[in-house]
Amino acid sequence: MKSWLNIAADTDFSMYNFPFGIYQIDHQKPRLASIVGDYVIDLAAMNALGFFHELNIAEGVFENNYLNDFIALGKKTTNRVRAILIDTFNNENSGLAVNEEYQKLILKNYRDVKMLMPVKVGNYTDFYSSIQHATNVGIMFRDPKNALLPNYKHIPIGYHGRASSITVSGTNFHRPKGQTKPADVELPLFGPTKQLDFELEMAFITGKTTKLGESIATQEAEDFIFGMVLFNDWSARDMQTWEYVPLGPFLAKNFCSSVSPWVVTLEALEPFRVQGEIQEPEVLPYLKYAGAKNIDINLSVSIATQTGVEKQISLSNYKYMYWNMNQQLAHHTVNGCNIEVGDMYASGTISGNDESAYGSMLELTWRGTKPIQMPDGSERKFINDYDTVIMKGYAAKGDIKVGFGEVKAMVLPAI
Ligand code: CA
């Protein structure tokens, strides 16, 4: 699909994508945006100029700090907005193509804008749905012969995380402090984590509410999922090891998580659906599903040092998930737990079978025993101060490419 605009052939933000986000220019009020190629599209300006007039959307929806009100309009409306965008940028006689004044009002160079947190996250859940990750962690911390716990193939394991500390890409943070208890000391210590790690994840965002007591079936889950972002679930491994028994991660996880700014719609990802792994033993009826529910999304992780030396350290793929989003959402709500617009559900660390596809330093360096050599001669067991971790993701099939851009953040020294 072509555009009358000049768009690079390999851009993440192709004519097949049109994700949604929140942007700011200078110190003006945040506004809803989409993006094609290098052009950020001001949706508030498009609405004011009548491009979406058939939908009668209030101005306040587009001049907004978050996407939540827009998402809450429902897929019928948001998909129509996306269809209008595709047509507007495809049709060389569209109201925008033929009007340079409109182009000045609507199109911004992505280098000139600041991207903000796309949604107000009410609730955040983190799953644990990559079987290779769960196996690796089981081998390292428990029993190499029985790495997976008995519940793993029956329950999409997850925990409720912290929504307040989810930040948009580019938000740097200080190394967290907390309790650790190395094996060779008797009493716990307090101080900055010595084992700061990333977790390569993706997250989906719900676009509809349910009432308390209602459940979502696997076959209707897509109606409730608006889109996806890249997600870095920063983790302090030494704190985690000491605190996680018996209730799971707490301060080792809640100090910061980072997300990519553009929410890619589930509809844009449809061409990249693939079959998931056959689940054996058979799952309970409420977790059964039909069709191809995994998605083939190429993922990468790089570390950039303070001096700008960068190394790609992992190449993974979202298709490696054992549990798909439909099952995660069905499980999350099977007890009547209600969901809200803007809730975020992360996948869990996404590791492939090959060790080059592991999604955390914990696994890549095998708990620090196999350090990663950096191009400047330094080595990494975990993440150093002033390191920037960069995650990227894109799906591609034939001529169609749909990408997420990146999520990155730099670790600052503890304060
Ligand atoms: Ca995680």
CSV table of C-alpha atoms and ligand atoms in Angstrom, one decimal:
chain,number,residue,atom,x,y,z
A,1,MET,CA,0.0,0.0,0.0
A,2,LYS,CA,1.5,3.3,-1.1
A,3,SER,CA,1.2,6.8,0.3
A,4,TRP,CA,1.4,10.2,-1.4
A,5,LEU,CA,3.8,11.1,1.5
A,6,ASN,CA,7.4,10.0,1.3
A,7,ILE,CA,7.6,7.0,3.6
A,8,ALA,CA,10.6,4.7,4.0
A,9,ALA,CA,9.9,1.2,2.8
A,10,ASP,CA,11.3,-0.4,6.0
A,11,THR,CA,9.6,1.9,8.5
A,12,ASP,CA,7.9,0.4,11.6
A,13,PHE,CA,5.1,2.9,11.0
A,14,SER,CA,4.0,1.8,7.6
A,15,MET,CA,0.6,2.3,5.9
A,16,TYR,CA,-0.5,-1.0,7.6
A,17,ASN,CA,0.1,0.2,11.1
A,18,PHE,CA,-1.3,3.6,12.3
A,19,PRO,CA,-0.8,3.0,16.0
A,20,PHE,CA,-2.1,5.5,18.6
A,21,GLY,CA,-0.2,7.6,21.2
A,22,ILE,CA,0.0,10.9,23.1
A,23,TYR,CA,2.4,13.6,21.9
A,24,GLN,CA,3.4,17.1,23.1
A,25,ILE,CA,5.1,19.8,21.1
A,26,ASP,CA,6.9,22.6,22.9
A,27,HIS,CA,4.9,23.1,26.1
A,28,GLN,CA,1.4,22.8,24.5
A,29,LYS,CA,-1.3,20.6,25.9
A,30,PRO,CA,-0.8,16.8,25.1
A,31,ARG,CA,-2.8,15.6,22.2
A,32,LEU,CA,-3.7,12.3,20.6
A,33,ALA,CA,-1.5,11.2,17.7
A,34,SER,CA,-0.8,8.5,15.2
A,35,ILE,CA,2.3,8.1,13.1
A,36,VAL,CA,3.2,7.2,9.5
A,37,GLY,CA,6.9,7.0,8.5
A,38,ASP,CA,8.6,10.0,10.2
A,39,TYR,CA,5.4,12.0,10.4
A,40,VAL,CA,3.5,12.3,13.7
A,41,ILE,CA,-0.2,12.9,12.9
A,42,ASP,CA,-2.1,15.3,15.1
A,43,LEU,CA,-5.5,13.7,15.5
A,44,ALA,CA,-6.9,16.6,17.4
A,45,ALA,CA,-6.1,18.8,14.4
A,46,MET,CA,-7.6,16.3,12.1
A,47,ASN,CA,-10.8,16.1,14.2
A,48,ALA,CA,-11.1,19.9,14.3
A,49,LEU,CA,-10.7,20.1,10.5
A,50,GLY,CA,-13.5,17.6,10.1
A,51,PHE,CA,-11.7,14.5,9.0
A,52,PHE,CA,-13.7,12.4,11.5
A,53,HIS,CA,-17.0,14.3,11.3
A,54,GLU,CA,-19.1,11.2,10.6
A,55,LEU,CA,-18.1,9.9,14.0
A,56,ASN,CA,-19.1,13.0,16.1
A,57,ILE,CA,-16.2,12.7,18.5
A,58,ALA,CA,-15.9,15.4,21.2
A,59,GLU,CA,-12.8,17.6,21.0
A,60,GLY,CA,-11.9,16.7,24.5
A,61,VAL,CA,-11.3,13.1,23.5
A,62,PHE,CA,-8.4,14.2,21.3
A,63,GLU,CA,-7.0,17.0,23.4
A,64,ASN,CA,-6.2,14.6,26.2
A,65,ASN,CA,-3.4,13.4,28.5
A,66,TYR,CA,-4.2,9.8,27.7
A,67,LEU,CA,-5.8,7.5,25.2
A,68,ASN,CA,-8.3,6.1,27.6
A,69,ASP,CA,-11.3,8.2,26.5
A,70,PHE,CA,-10.5,7.5,22.9
A,71,ILE,CA,-10.2,3.7,23.5
A,72,ALA,CA,-13.4,3.8,25.5
A,73,LEU,CA,-15.3,4.9,22.4
A,74,GLY,CA,-15.1,1.3,21.3
A,75,LYS,CA,-13.5,-0.6,18.5
A,76,LYS,CA,-16.2,0.3,16.0
A,77,THR,CA,-15.2,3.9,16.3
A,78,THR,CA,-11.4,3.5,16.8
A,79,ASN,CA,-11.2,1.1,13.9
A,80,ARG,CA,-13.0,3.6,11.7
A,81,VAL,CA,-10.6,6.4,12.7
A,82,ARG,CA,-7.8,4.0,11.7
A,83,ALA,CA,-9.5,3.2,8.4
A,84,ILE,CA,-9.9,7.0,7.7
A,85,LEU,CA,-6.2,7.5,8.4
A,86,ILE,CA,-5.2,4.7,6.0
A,87,ASP,CA,-7.5,6.2,3.3
A,88,THR,CA,-6.3,9.8,3.9
A,89,PHE,CA,-2.7,8.8,3.5
A,90,ASN,CA,-3.3,6.4,0.6
A,91,ASN,CA,-5.6,8.5,-1.5
A,92,GLU,CA,-3.6,11.1,-3.4
A,93,ASN,CA,-6.8,13.2,-3.8
A,94,SER,CA,-7.7,13.1,-0.1
A,95,GLY,CA,-8.5,16.3,1.8
A,96,LEU,CA,-5.0,16.2,3.3
A,97,ALA,CA,-3.1,15.3,0.2
A,98,VAL,CA,-4.4,18.3,-1.7
A,99,ASN,CA,-4.2,20.9,1.1
A,100,GLU,CA,-0.7,22.1,2.2
A,101,GLU,CA,-2.3,24.3,4.9
A,102,TYR,CA,-3.8,21.2,6.5
A,103,GLN,CA,-0.6,19.3,6.2
A,104,LYS,CA,1.2,22.1,8.2
A,105,LEU,CA,-1.4,21.8,10.9
A,106,ILE,CA,-1.6,18.0,11.1
A,107,LEU,CA,1.9,16.6,10.3
A,108,LYS,CA,4.8,17.0,12.7
A,109,ASN,CA,8.3,15.6,12.3
A,110,TYR,CA,8.8,12.9,14.9
A,111,ARG,CA,12.1,14.5,16.0
A,112,ASP,CA,10.3,17.6,17.1
A,113,VAL,CA,7.8,16.1,19.4
A,114,LYS,CA,7.9,14.5,22.8
A,115,MET,CA,6.0,11.2,23.3
A,116,LEU,CA,4.1,10.8,26.6
A,117,MET,CA,2.7,7.8,28.5
A,118,PRO,CA,0.0,6.6,26.1
A,119,VAL,CA,-2.6,5.3,28.7
A,120,LYS,CA,-3.5,6.0,32.3
A,121,VAL,CA,-2.9,2.5,33.6
A,122,GLY,CA,-5.5,1.6,36.3
A,123,ASN,CA,-4.4,-1.9,36.9
A,124,TYR,CA,-1.2,-3.8,35.9
A,125,THR,CA,-0.8,-7.6,35.8
A,126,ASP,CA,2.4,-9.4,34.9
A,127,PHE,CA,2.0,-12.9,33.5
A,128,TYR,CA,4.8,-15.6,33.3
A,129,SER,CA,3.8,-17.2,30.0
A,130,SER,CA,7.0,-18.0,28.3
A,131,ILE,CA,7.7,-21.7,29.1
A,132,GLN,CA,11.4,-21.4,28.2
A,133,HIS,CA,11.8,-18.5,30.7
A,134,ALA,CA,9.9,-20.4,33.4
A,135,THR,CA,12.1,-23.4,32.7
A,136,ASN,CA,15.4,-21.4,32.8
A,137,VAL,CA,14.4,-19.8,36.2
A,138,GLY,CA,13.4,-23.2,37.5
A,139,ILE,CA,16.7,-24.7,36.6
A,140,MET,CA,18.7,-21.9,38.2
A,141,PHE,CA,16.7,-21.4,41.4
A,142,ARG,CA,15.1,-24.8,42.0
A,143,ASP,CA,15.6,-28.2,40.5
A,144,PRO,CA,17.1,-28.8,37.0
A,145,LYS,CA,15.2,-32.1,36.8
A,146,ASN,CA,11.8,-30.6,37.7
A,147,ALA,CA,12.3,-27.0,36.5
A,148,LEU,CA,8.6,-26.3,35.8
A,149,LEU,CA,6.4,-26.2,38.9
A,150,PRO,CA,3.4,-28.6,38.7
A,151,ASN,CA,0.9,-25.8,38.0
A,152,TYR,CA,2.7,-24.3,35.0
A,153,LYS,CA,0.9,-26.1,32.2
A,154,HIS,CA,-2.5,-25.7,33.9
A,155,ILE,CA,-2.5,-22.1,35.0
A,156,PRO,CA,-1.4,-18.9,33.1
A,157,ILE,CA,0.7,-17.8,36.2
A,158,GLY,CA,0.6,-14.1,37.0
A,159,TYR,CA,0.7,-11.6,39.8
A,160,HIS,CA,-0.7,-8.1,40.3
A,161,GLY,CA,2.0,-5.5,39.7
A,162,ARG,CA,2.3,-1.8,40.3
A,163,ALA,CA,0.6,0.6,37.9
A,164,SER,CA,2.0,3.9,39.3
A,165,SER,CA,5.6,3.3,38.3
A,166,ILE,CA,5.0,2.4,34.6
A,167,THR,CA,6.8,5.0,32.6
A,168,VAL,CA,7.1,5.9,28.9
A,169,SER,CA,10.2,5.2,26.9
A,170,GLY,CA,13.0,7.7,27.6
A,171,THR,CA,12.2,8.1,31.3
A,172,ASN,CA,15.4,7.3,33.1
A,173,PHE,CA,15.4,6.1,36.7
A,174,HIS,CA,17.7,5.6,39.7
A,175,ARG,CA,19.0,2.2,40.6
A,176,PRO,CA,16.7,1.0,43.4
A,177,LYS,CA,17.7,0.2,46.9
A,178,GLY,CA,16.4,-2.5,49.2
A,179,GLN,CA,17.1,-5.6,51.2
A,180,THR,CA,19.2,-8.4,49.9
A,181,LYS,CA,20.7,-11.4,51.7
A,182,PRO,CA,23.6,-13.0,49.9
A,183,ALA,CA,24.0,-16.7,50.8
A,184,ASP,CA,27.3,-16.1,52.6
A,185,VAL,CA,26.0,-13.6,55.2
A,186,GLU,CA,23.7,-14.3,58.1
A,187,LEU,CA,21.6,-11.1,58.2
A,188,PRO,CA,20.1,-9.1,55.4
A,189,LEU,CA,21.9,-6.1,53.9
A,190,PHE,CA,20.5,-2.8,52.7
A,191,GLY,CA,21.8,-0.9,49.7
A,192,PRO,CA,21.5,-0.4,45.9
A,193,THR,CA,20.8,-3.6,44.0
A,194,LYS,CA,23.8,-5.3,42.5
A,195,GLN,CA,21.8,-7.3,40.1
A,196,LEU,CA,19.6,-4.9,38.1
A,197,ASP,CA,18.0,-6.7,35.2
A,198,PHE,CA,15.6,-6.1,32.4
A,199,GLU,CA,12.8,-8.4,31.3
A,200,LEU,CA,11.9,-8.4,27.6
A,201,GLU,CA,8.1,-8.4,27.5
A,202,MET,CA,5.1,-7.2,25.5
A,203,ALA,CA,1.9,-6.0,27.1
A,204,PHE,CA,-1.7,-5.8,25.9
A,205,ILE,CA,-4.1,-3.0,26.9
A,206,THR,CA,-7.8,-3.6,27.5
A,207,GLY,CA,-10.3,-1.4,25.8
A,208,LYS,CA,-13.6,-2.3,27.5
A,209,THR,CA,-14.8,-2.7,31.0
A,210,THR,CA,-16.6,-5.7,32.6
A,211,LYS,CA,-18.7,-5.7,35.7
A,212,LEU,CA,-17.6,-7.3,38.9
A,213,GLY,CA,-18.6,-11.0,38.6
A,214,GLU,CA,-18.4,-11.2,34.8
A,215,SER,CA,-15.9,-13.4,33.0
A,216,ILE,CA,-14.4,-13.1,29.5
A,217,ALA,CA,-14.3,-16.3,27.3
A,218,THR,CA,-11.2,-17.1,25.2
A,219,GLN,CA,-13.3,-16.7,22.0
A,220,GLU,CA,-14.4,-13.1,22.9
A,221,ALA,CA,-11.1,-11.9,24.3
A,222,GLU,CA,-10.1,-9.9,21.2
A,223,ASP,CA,-13.2,-7.7,21.6
A,224,PHE,CA,-11.7,-6.5,24.9
A,225,ILE,CA,-8.1,-6.0,23.8
A,226,PHE,CA,-7.3,-2.6,22.2
A,227,GLY,CA,-3.6,-3.0,21.4
A,228,MET,CA,-0.1,-3.8,22.4
A,229,VAL,CA,3.2,-2.1,23.5
A,230,LEU,CA,6.7,-3.2,24.2
A,231,PHE,CA,7.3,-3.6,27.9
A,232,ASN,CA,10.5,-3.7,30.0
A,233,ASP,CA,9.8,-5.1,33.4
A,234,TRP,CA,12.9,-3.9,35.2
A,235,SER,CA,13.9,-6.3,38.0
A,236,ALA,CA,16.3,-6.3,40.9
A,237,ARG,CA,17.3,-10.0,41.1
A,238,ASP,CA,19.1,-9.9,44.5
A,239,MET,CA,16.2,-8.2,46.1
A,240,GLN,CA,13.8,-10.6,44.4
A,241,THR,CA,15.7,-13.7,45.6
A,242,TRP,CA,15.3,-12.6,49.2
A,243,GLU,CA,11.7,-11.3,49.2
A,244,TYR,CA,9.8,-13.4,46.8
A,245,VAL,CA,8.9,-16.3,49.1
A,246,PRO,CA,6.0,-16.8,49.9
A,247,LEU,CA,4.1,-14.1,48.1
A,248,GLY,CA,6.1,-13.4,44.9
A,249,PRO,CA,7.9,-10.3,43.7
A,250,PHE,CA,7.3,-6.9,45.4
A,251,LEU,CA,10.0,-4.2,45.7
A,252,ALA,CA,12.2,-6.1,43.2
A,253,LYS,CA,9.7,-5.2,40.5
A,254,ASN,CA,7.7,-2.1,41.4
A,255,PHE,CA,10.3,0.6,41.2
A,256,CYS,CA,10.0,1.1,37.4
A,257,SER,CA,8.6,-0.5,34.2
A,258,SER,CA,9.1,1.0,30.8
A,259,VAL,CA,6.7,1.0,27.8
A,260,SER,CA,6.9,2.0,24.2
A,261,PRO,CA,4.8,5.1,23.4
A,262,TRP,CA,2.8,3.8,20.4
A,263,VAL,CA,-0.1,1.4,21.0
A,264,VAL,CA,-0.3,-0.9,18.0
A,265,THR,CA,-3.8,-2.1,17.5
A,266,LEU,CA,-4.7,-5.7,17.6
A,267,GLU,CA,-6.2,-5.3,14.1
A,268,ALA,CA,-2.8,-4.1,12.7
A,269,LEU,CA,-1.3,-7.3,14.1
A,270,GLU,CA,-3.9,-9.7,12.6
A,271,PRO,CA,-1.7,-10.6,9.5
A,272,PHE,CA,1.0,-12.0,11.8
A,273,ARG,CA,-1.1,-14.5,13.7
A,274,VAL,CA,0.5,-18.0,14.1
A,275,GLN,CA,-0.4,-21.2,15.9
A,276,GLY,CA,0.8,-21.6,19.4
A,277,GLU,CA,2.5,-24.7,20.8
A,278,ILE,CA,0.2,-27.7,21.4
A,279,GLN,CA,-0.7,-27.6,25.0
A,280,GLU,CA,-0.2,-31.0,26.7
A,281,PRO,CA,-1.6,-31.9,29.1
A,282,GLU,CA,-5.0,-30.7,27.9
A,283,VAL,CA,-6.1,-27.5,29.6
A,284,LEU,CA,-9.3,-27.0,31.5
A,285,PRO,CA,-12.3,-26.1,29.3
A,286,TYR,CA,-12.3,-22.4,30.2
A,287,LEU,CA,-8.8,-22.1,28.8
A,288,LYS,CA,-9.4,-23.9,25.6
A,289,TYR,CA,-9.3,-21.8,22.4
A,290,ALA,CA,-9.6,-22.2,18.7
A,291,GLY,CA,-7.5,-20.7,15.9
A,292,ALA,CA,-4.1,-19.1,15.6
A,293,LYS,CA,-3.7,-16.9,18.7
A,294,ASN,CA,0.0,-16.4,18.9
A,295,ILE,CA,1.6,-13.5,17.1
A,296,ASP,CA,4.9,-13.5,15.2
A,297,ILE,CA,6.7,-10.4,16.5
A,298,ASN,CA,10.5,-10.1,16.2
A,299,LEU,CA,12.0,-8.7,19.4
A,300,SER,CA,15.5,-7.5,20.2
A,301,VAL,CA,17.4,-6.1,23.2
A,302,SER,CA,20.5,-3.9,23.1
A,303,ILE,CA,22.6,-2.3,25.7
A,304,ALA,CA,24.2,1.1,25.0
A,305,THR,CA,26.9,2.2,27.4
A,306,GLN,CA,27.5,5.8,28.6
A,307,THR,CA,30.1,6.3,25.8
A,308,GLY,CA,27.6,5.2,23.2
A,309,VAL,CA,28.9,1.7,22.5
A,310,GLU,CA,25.9,-0.4,21.7
A,311,LYS,CA,25.5,-4.2,21.5
A,312,GLN,CA,22.5,-6.3,20.6
A,313,ILE,CA,22.3,-9.1,23.2
A,314,SER,CA,19.1,-10.9,22.5
A,315,LEU,CA,16.8,-11.7,19.5
A,316,SER,CA,13.5,-13.3,20.6
A,317,ASN,CA,9.9,-13.5,19.4
A,318,TYR,CA,6.5,-13.0,20.9
A,319,LYS,CA,5.3,-16.2,19.2
A,320,TYR,CA,7.2,-18.2,21.8
A,321,MET,CA,4.5,-17.7,24.4
A,322,TYR,CA,3.0,-20.9,25.9
A,323,TRP,CA,-0.2,-19.1,27.0
A,324,ASN,CA,-1.8,-16.6,24.6
A,325,MET,CA,-3.6,-13.3,25.4
A,326,ASN,CA,-7.0,-14.9,25.1
A,327,GLN,CA,-6.2,-17.5,27.7
A,328,GLN,CA,-4.5,-14.9,29.9
A,329,LEU,CA,-7.6,-12.7,29.9
A,330,ALA,CA,-10.0,-15.6,30.3
A,331,HIS,CA,-8.0,-16.8,33.3
A,332,HIS,CA,-7.7,-13.3,34.8
A,333,THR,CA,-11.5,-12.9,34.8
A,334,VAL,CA,-12.7,-16.5,35.4
A,335,ASN,CA,-13.3,-15.7,39.0
A,336,GLY,CA,-15.3,-12.5,38.3
A,337,CYS,CA,-12.4,-10.1,38.5
A,338,ASN,CA,-13.5,-7.0,36.6
A,339,ILE,CA,-11.3,-5.2,34.0
A,340,GLU,CA,-11.1,-1.6,33.0
A,341,VAL,CA,-10.1,0.5,30.0
A,342,GLY,CA,-6.4,1.1,30.0
A,343,ASP,CA,-5.4,-1.9,32.2
A,344,MET,CA,-2.1,-3.3,31.2
A,345,TYR,CA,-1.2,-7.0,31.0
A,346,ALA,CA,2.4,-7.9,30.5
A,347,SER,CA,3.4,-11.2,28.9
A,348,GLY,CA,6.2,-12.3,31.2
A,349,THR,CA,9.8,-12.5,30.0
A,350,ILE,CA,9.8,-13.7,26.4
A,351,SER,CA,12.6,-16.3,26.0
A,352,GLY,CA,13.1,-18.6,23.0
A,353,ASN,CA,14.7,-22.1,23.1
A,354,ASP,CA,18.0,-20.8,21.9
A,355,GLU,CA,20.2,-19.0,24.4
A,356,SER,CA,20.6,-16.1,22.0
A,357,ALA,CA,16.8,-15.6,22.4
A,358,TYR,CA,16.7,-15.3,26.2
A,359,GLY,CA,14.9,-12.3,27.5
A,360,SER,CA,16.8,-11.2,30.6
A,361,MET,CA,20.4,-10.8,31.8
A,362,LEU,CA,19.6,-13.5,34.4
A,363,GLU,CA,19.3,-16.0,31.6
A,364,LEU,CA,21.7,-14.6,29.1
A,365,THR,CA,24.6,-14.6,31.6
A,366,TRP,CA,23.2,-17.6,33.4
A,367,ARG,CA,23.0,-15.7,36.8
A,368,GLY,CA,26.2,-13.9,36.1
A,369,THR,CA,28.3,-17.0,35.4
A,370,LYS,CA,28.7,-16.2,31.7
A,371,PRO,CA,29.2,-12.4,31.4
A,372,ILE,CA,28.5,-10.6,28.1
A,373,GLN,CA,31.5,-9.0,26.5
A,374,MET,CA,30.8,-5.5,25.3
A,375,PRO,CA,32.6,-4.0,22.3
A,376,ASP,CA,34.6,-1.5,24.5
A,377,GLY,CA,36.2,-4.4,26.4
A,378,SER,CA,33.9,-4.2,29.5
A,379,GLU,CA,31.7,-7.0,30.5
A,380,ARG,CA,28.1,-7.2,31.9
A,381,LYS,CA,26.7,-9.7,34.3
A,382,PHE,CA,23.8,-7.4,35.0
A,383,ILE,CA,23.0,-3.7,34.1
A,384,ASN,CA,25.5,-1.0,35.1
A,385,ASP,CA,24.8,2.6,36.0
A,386,TYR,CA,24.4,4.8,32.9
A,387,ASP,CA,23.6,1.8,30.7
A,388,THR,CA,20.6,2.3,28.4
A,389,VAL,CA,18.5,-0.8,27.6
A,390,ILE,CA,16.8,-0.6,24.2
A,391,MET,CA,14.1,-3.0,23.1
A,392,LYS,CA,12.6,-3.1,19.6
A,393,GLY,CA,9.8,-5.0,18.0
A,394,TYR,CA,8.3,-5.5,14.6
A,395,ALA,CA,6.2,-8.0,12.7
A,396,ALA,CA,6.8,-8.6,8.9
A,397,LYS,CA,5.2,-10.8,6.3
A,398,GLY,CA,5.7,-10.3,2.6
A,399,ASP,CA,5.5,-6.5,1.9
A,400,ILE,CA,3.7,-5.8,5.2
A,401,LYS,CA,5.6,-4.5,8.1
A,402,VAL,CA,4.1,-3.3,11.4
A,403,GLY,CA,6.5,-2.2,14.1
A,404,PHE,CA,6.5,-0.9,17.6
A,405,GLY,CA,9.4,1.5,17.5
A,406,GLU,CA,11.4,1.1,20.7
A,407,VAL,CA,11.3,1.3,24.5
A,408,LYS,CA,14.5,2.6,26.1
A,409,ALA,CA,15.6,3.9,29.5
A,410,MET,CA,18.9,4.6,31.2
A,411,VAL,CA,19.8,3.5,34.7
A,412,LEU,CA,21.1,6.4,36.8
A,413,PRO,CA,23.1,5.8,40.0
A,414,ALA,CA,21.2,5.1,43.3
A,415,ILE,CA,20.4,8.2,45.3
B,1,CA,CA,8.1,-9.9,34.5
